[in-house]
């Protein structure tokens, strides 16, 4: 000891023997007994420190020093880093930084589409905004006019055979044009830019009077 106190002078000197197990011997606080439970003279006793309880000694009276077994219930301790005012301020400032990490994730295709939007967004005749679709390249649609004509012929025959179906179908299509969901076209369609939609009327199971 660097500065021995009065009670440490009464302790025996250092023994000339090999050390079997040495844990935290330089930390007197960890090994300082806070509670001792003892029995008879030859009985083992329990010592409580800040690390937990330890059993010292053996119940067998004939046990030699080689047979003595000790049990220690260890308590794991994790040292937390100190929290300084600077670290607290830094953590709070991250909630108010005007940055957006998603800006670094913009691809070249996104930039190209944004440029396309800036140059092609406009108001139509009805005052609604129109913008181009985000295609990588404008798709070329196949000519399906023949299929649409065949479907129209079947639909015409069904309308002629069923007056009720014809009445409901015409009423539905009038609503489609009135609501602006479809409109008549003028002029010749451009090759690759026209797609015909074959359609027919279907009754809803819960609304048999309406297509």
Short mmCIF file of N, CA and C in Angstrom, two decimals, residues 54-147:
data_model
loop_
_atom_site.label_atom_id
_atom_site.label_comp_id
_atom_site.label_asym_id
_atom_site.label_seq_id
_atom_site.Cartn_x
_atom_site.Cartn_y
_atom_site.Cartn_z
N UNK A 54 -20.71 -13.79 -2.05
CA UNK A 54 -19.68 -14.81 -2.22
C UNK A 54 -19.73 -15.77 -1.04
N UNK A 55 -19.52 -17.03 -1.35
CA UNK A 55 -19.46 -18.07 -0.30
C UNK A 55 -17.99 -18.43 -0.10
N UNK A 56 -17.52 -18.31 1.12
CA UNK A 56 -16.13 -18.59 1.45
C UNK A 56 -16.09 -19.77 2.41
N UNK A 57 -15.25 -20.77 2.07
CA UNK A 57 -15.11 -21.91 2.95
C UNK A 57 -15.82 -23.14 2.42
N UNK A 58 -15.71 -24.24 3.15
CA UNK A 58 -16.31 -25.51 2.77
C UNK A 58 -17.03 -26.10 3.97
N UNK A 59 -18.09 -26.82 3.72
CA UNK A 59 -18.86 -27.43 4.81
C UNK A 59 -18.14 -28.65 5.37
N UNK A 60 -17.29 -29.30 4.54
CA UNK A 60 -16.58 -30.49 5.00
C UNK A 60 -15.45 -30.09 5.94
N UNK A 61 -15.44 -30.69 7.10
CA UNK A 61 -14.44 -30.32 8.11
C UNK A 61 -13.05 -30.78 7.70
N UNK A 62 -12.96 -31.93 6.97
CA UNK A 62 -11.66 -32.46 6.60
C UNK A 62 -11.13 -31.86 5.31
N UNK A 63 -11.82 -30.86 4.76
CA UNK A 63 -11.39 -30.31 3.47
C UNK A 63 -10.05 -29.60 3.62
N UNK A 64 -9.16 -29.86 2.69
CA UNK A 64 -7.88 -29.17 2.68
C UNK A 64 -8.00 -27.90 1.86
N UNK A 65 -6.92 -27.15 1.79
CA UNK A 65 -6.95 -25.89 1.06
C UNK A 65 -7.18 -26.11 -0.43
N UNK A 66 -6.81 -27.29 -0.94
CA UNK A 66 -7.02 -27.58 -2.35
C UNK A 66 -8.47 -27.92 -2.66
N UNK A 67 -9.23 -28.34 -1.63
CA UNK A 67 -10.61 -28.76 -1.85
C UNK A 67 -11.62 -27.64 -1.60
N UNK A 68 -11.16 -26.51 -1.13
CA UNK A 68 -12.09 -25.43 -0.81
C UNK A 68 -12.66 -24.85 -2.11
N UNK A 69 -13.96 -24.74 -2.14
CA UNK A 69 -14.66 -24.22 -3.32
C UNK A 69 -15.37 -22.93 -2.96
N UNK A 70 -15.25 -21.94 -3.80
CA UNK A 70 -15.93 -20.66 -3.58
C UNK A 70 -16.95 -20.40 -4.68
N UNK A 71 -18.07 -19.83 -4.32
CA UNK A 71 -19.12 -19.48 -5.27
C UNK A 71 -19.33 -17.97 -5.24
N UNK A 72 -19.38 -17.37 -6.41
CA UNK A 72 -19.58 -15.92 -6.49
C UNK A 72 -20.66 -15.63 -7.53
N UNK A 73 -21.70 -14.93 -7.10
CA UNK A 73 -22.76 -14.50 -8.01
C UNK A 73 -22.38 -13.12 -8.54
N UNK A 74 -21.95 -13.09 -9.78
CA UNK A 74 -21.39 -11.87 -10.35
C UNK A 74 -22.50 -10.97 -10.88
N UNK A 75 -22.29 -9.70 -10.75
CA UNK A 75 -23.21 -8.69 -11.28
C UNK A 75 -22.49 -7.96 -12.41
N UNK A 76 -23.05 -8.01 -13.62
CA UNK A 76 -22.45 -7.33 -14.76
C UNK A 76 -22.74 -5.84 -14.68
N UNK A 77 -21.71 -5.06 -14.87
CA UNK A 77 -21.83 -3.60 -14.79
C UNK A 77 -21.33 -3.02 -16.10
N UNK A 78 -22.13 -2.13 -16.70
CA UNK A 78 -21.75 -1.46 -17.94
C UNK A 78 -21.57 0.02 -17.68
N UNK A 79 -20.43 0.51 -18.08
CA UNK A 79 -20.13 1.91 -17.87
C UNK A 79 -20.71 2.75 -19.01
N UNK A 80 -21.56 3.69 -18.68
CA UNK A 80 -22.18 4.54 -19.68
C UNK A 80 -21.30 5.75 -19.95
N UNK A 81 -21.23 6.18 -21.20
CA UNK A 81 -20.43 7.37 -21.50
C UNK A 81 -21.06 8.60 -20.88
N UNK A 82 -20.26 9.54 -20.45
CA UNK A 82 -20.81 10.75 -19.83
C UNK A 82 -21.59 11.59 -20.84
N UNK A 83 -22.67 12.17 -20.38
CA UNK A 83 -23.51 13.03 -21.22
C UNK A 83 -23.15 14.48 -20.93
N UNK A 84 -22.63 15.14 -21.92
CA UNK A 84 -22.22 16.53 -21.77
C UNK A 84 -23.27 17.45 -22.36
N UNK A 85 -23.30 18.70 -21.95
CA UNK A 85 -24.26 19.65 -22.55
C UNK A 85 -24.10 19.77 -24.06
N UNK A 86 -22.88 19.63 -24.56
CA UNK A 86 -22.67 19.74 -26.01
C UNK A 86 -23.36 18.61 -26.76
N UNK A 87 -23.31 17.39 -26.20
CA UNK A 87 -23.96 16.26 -26.87
C UNK A 87 -25.47 16.41 -26.84
N UNK A 88 -26.01 16.98 -25.77
CA UNK A 88 -27.46 17.20 -25.69
C UNK A 88 -27.90 18.23 -26.72
N UNK A 89 -27.15 19.31 -26.84
CA UNK A 89 -27.48 20.35 -27.82
C UNK A 89 -27.40 19.80 -29.24
N UNK A 90 -26.40 18.96 -29.50
CA UNK A 90 -26.25 18.38 -30.83
C UNK A 90 -27.43 17.48 -31.18
N UNK A 91 -27.90 16.70 -30.19
CA UNK A 91 -29.04 15.83 -30.43
C UNK A 91 -30.31 16.62 -30.69
N UNK A 92 -30.48 17.74 -29.99
CA UNK A 92 -31.67 18.56 -30.19
C UNK A 92 -31.64 19.30 -31.52
N UNK A 93 -30.45 19.68 -31.97
CA UNK A 93 -30.35 20.43 -33.22
C UNK A 93 -30.69 19.58 -34.43
N UNK A 94 -30.54 18.26 -34.33
CA UNK A 94 -30.86 17.41 -35.47
C UNK A 94 -32.34 17.43 -35.81
N UNK A 95 -33.20 17.78 -34.84
CA UNK A 95 -34.63 17.85 -35.12
C UNK A 95 -35.02 19.10 -35.88
N UNK A 96 -34.14 20.08 -35.96
CA UNK A 96 -34.48 21.35 -36.59
C UNK A 96 -33.61 21.66 -37.80
N UNK A 97 -32.77 20.71 -38.20
CA UNK A 97 -31.93 20.95 -39.36
C UNK A 97 -32.77 20.90 -40.63
N UNK A 98 -32.60 21.87 -41.50
CA UNK A 98 -33.38 21.95 -42.74
C UNK A 98 -32.66 21.17 -43.83
N UNK A 99 -32.60 19.85 -43.62
CA UNK A 99 -31.95 18.98 -44.60
C UNK A 99 -32.90 17.86 -44.95
N UNK A 100 -32.71 17.30 -46.11
CA UNK A 100 -33.54 16.20 -46.59
C UNK A 100 -32.63 15.17 -47.24
N UNK A 101 -32.49 14.01 -46.59
CA UNK A 101 -31.59 12.98 -47.10
C UNK A 101 -32.09 12.41 -48.42
N UNK A 102 -33.39 12.57 -48.70
CA UNK A 102 -33.91 12.00 -49.94
C UNK A 102 -33.40 12.74 -51.17
N UNK A 103 -32.87 13.96 -50.98
CA UNK A 103 -32.35 14.69 -52.12
C UNK A 103 -31.18 13.95 -52.77
N UNK A 104 -30.45 13.19 -52.00
CA UNK A 104 -29.31 12.45 -52.55
C UNK A 104 -29.75 11.20 -53.29
N UNK A 105 -31.03 10.83 -53.19
CA UNK A 105 -31.51 9.61 -53.82
C UNK A 105 -32.23 9.87 -55.14
N UNK A 106 -32.18 11.09 -55.67
CA UNK A 106 -32.83 11.40 -56.93
C UNK A 106 -32.01 10.80 -58.07
N UNK A 107 -32.66 9.99 -58.90
CA UNK A 107 -31.96 9.35 -60.01
C UNK A 107 -31.99 10.26 -61.24
N UNK A 108 -31.25 9.86 -62.26
CA UNK A 108 -31.24 10.61 -63.51
C UNK A 108 -32.60 10.56 -64.19
N UNK A 109 -33.31 9.43 -64.04
CA UNK A 109 -34.64 9.32 -64.61
C UNK A 109 -35.61 10.28 -63.92
N UNK A 110 -35.44 10.44 -62.60
CA UNK A 110 -36.29 11.40 -61.89
C UNK A 110 -36.05 12.82 -62.39
N UNK A 111 -34.79 13.16 -62.57
CA UNK A 111 -34.46 14.50 -63.07
C UNK A 111 -35.03 14.72 -64.47
N UNK A 112 -34.92 13.69 -65.31
CA UNK A 112 -35.44 13.80 -66.67
C UNK A 112 -36.95 13.98 -66.68
N UNK A 113 -37.64 13.26 -65.79
CA UNK A 113 -39.10 13.39 -65.73
C UNK A 113 -39.51 14.76 -65.19
N UNK A 114 -38.78 15.26 -64.19
CA UNK A 114 -39.09 16.59 -63.66
C UNK A 114 -38.91 17.66 -64.74
N UNK A 115 -37.88 17.52 -65.54
CA UNK A 115 -37.68 18.46 -66.64
C UNK A 115 -38.81 18.35 -67.67
N UNK A 116 -39.28 17.13 -67.89
CA UNK A 116 -40.39 16.93 -68.82
C UNK A 116 -41.68 17.55 -68.28
N UNK A 117 -41.88 17.44 -66.97
CA UNK A 117 -43.06 18.05 -66.37
C UNK A 117 -43.02 19.57 -66.48
N UNK A 118 -41.86 20.15 -66.19
CA UNK A 118 -41.74 21.61 -66.22
C UNK A 118 -42.07 22.18 -67.59
N UNK A 119 -41.78 21.41 -68.64
CA UNK A 119 -42.01 21.94 -69.98
C UNK A 119 -43.33 21.54 -70.60
N UNK A 120 -44.09 20.65 -69.95
CA UNK A 120 -45.30 20.13 -70.59
C UNK A 120 -46.56 20.23 -69.74
N UNK A 121 -46.47 20.69 -68.51
CA UNK A 121 -47.68 20.89 -67.72
C UNK A 121 -48.42 22.12 -68.25
N UNK A 122 -49.71 21.97 -68.47
CA UNK A 122 -50.50 23.08 -69.01
C UNK A 122 -51.96 22.91 -68.59
N UNK A 123 -52.72 23.97 -68.73
CA UNK A 123 -54.16 23.94 -68.49
C UNK A 123 -54.88 23.61 -69.80
N UNK A 124 -55.82 22.67 -69.72
CA UNK A 124 -56.60 22.35 -70.90
C UNK A 124 -57.76 23.33 -71.05
N UNK A 125 -58.64 23.04 -72.01
CA UNK A 125 -59.75 23.95 -72.29
C UNK A 125 -60.72 24.06 -71.12
N UNK A 126 -60.78 23.02 -70.27
CA UNK A 126 -61.70 23.04 -69.14
C UNK A 126 -61.05 23.59 -67.87
N UNK A 127 -59.82 24.02 -67.98
CA UNK A 127 -59.14 24.60 -66.83
C UNK A 127 -58.43 23.61 -65.94
N UNK A 128 -58.39 22.33 -66.34
CA UNK A 128 -57.70 21.32 -65.55
C UNK A 128 -56.23 21.22 -65.98
N UNK A 129 -55.39 20.88 -65.01
CA UNK A 129 -53.97 20.70 -65.32
C UNK A 129 -53.75 19.35 -65.99
N UNK A 130 -52.97 19.35 -67.04
CA UNK A 130 -52.58 18.12 -67.72
C UNK A 130 -51.07 18.01 -67.70
N UNK A 131 -50.60 16.77 -67.51
CA UNK A 131 -49.17 16.52 -67.47
C UNK A 131 -48.87 15.20 -68.16
N UNK A 132 -47.68 15.03 -68.68
CA UNK A 132 -47.33 13.78 -69.37
C UNK A 132 -47.14 12.64 -68.39
N UNK A 133 -47.33 11.43 -68.90
CA UNK A 133 -47.11 10.24 -68.08
C UNK A 133 -45.62 9.95 -67.99
N UNK A 134 -45.18 9.38 -66.85
CA UNK A 134 -43.73 9.15 -66.65
C UNK A 134 -43.23 7.90 -67.35
N UNK A 135 -43.35 7.86 -68.67
CA UNK A 135 -42.80 6.74 -69.43
C UNK A 135 -41.32 6.97 -69.71
N UNK A 136 -40.54 5.91 -69.65
CA UNK A 136 -39.14 6.03 -70.05
C UNK A 136 -39.05 6.41 -71.52
N UNK A 137 -39.89 5.78 -72.33
CA UNK A 137 -40.06 6.18 -73.71
C UNK A 137 -41.52 5.93 -74.09
N UNK A 138 -42.05 6.76 -74.93
CA UNK A 138 -43.46 6.68 -75.25
C UNK A 138 -43.77 5.32 -75.88
N UNK A 139 -44.72 4.56 -75.31
CA UNK A 139 -45.00 3.22 -75.84
C UNK A 139 -45.72 3.29 -77.19
N UNK A 140 -45.44 2.31 -78.02
CA UNK A 140 -46.11 2.17 -79.31
C UNK A 140 -47.21 1.12 -79.16
N UNK A 141 -48.44 1.56 -79.26
CA UNK A 141 -49.57 0.67 -79.04
C UNK A 141 -49.91 -0.07 -80.34
N UNK A 142 -50.21 -1.37 -80.25
CA UNK A 142 -50.59 -2.11 -81.46
C UNK A 142 -52.01 -1.73 -81.91
N UNK A 143 -52.27 -1.95 -83.16
CA UNK A 143 -53.58 -1.63 -83.73
C UNK A 143 -54.55 -2.77 -83.41
N UNK A 144 -55.50 -2.51 -82.51
CA UNK A 144 -56.48 -3.52 -82.12
C UNK A 144 -57.88 -3.18 -82.60
N UNK A 145 -57.96 -2.44 -83.70
CA UNK A 145 -59.26 -2.02 -84.21
C UNK A 145 -60.13 -3.23 -84.59
N UNK A 146 -59.53 -4.26 -85.15
CA UNK A 146 -60.30 -5.43 -85.57
C UNK A 146 -61.01 -6.07 -84.37
N UNK A 147 -60.29 -6.21 -83.26
CA UNK A 147 -60.90 -6.79 -82.06
C UNK A 147 -62.05 -5.93 -81.56
#
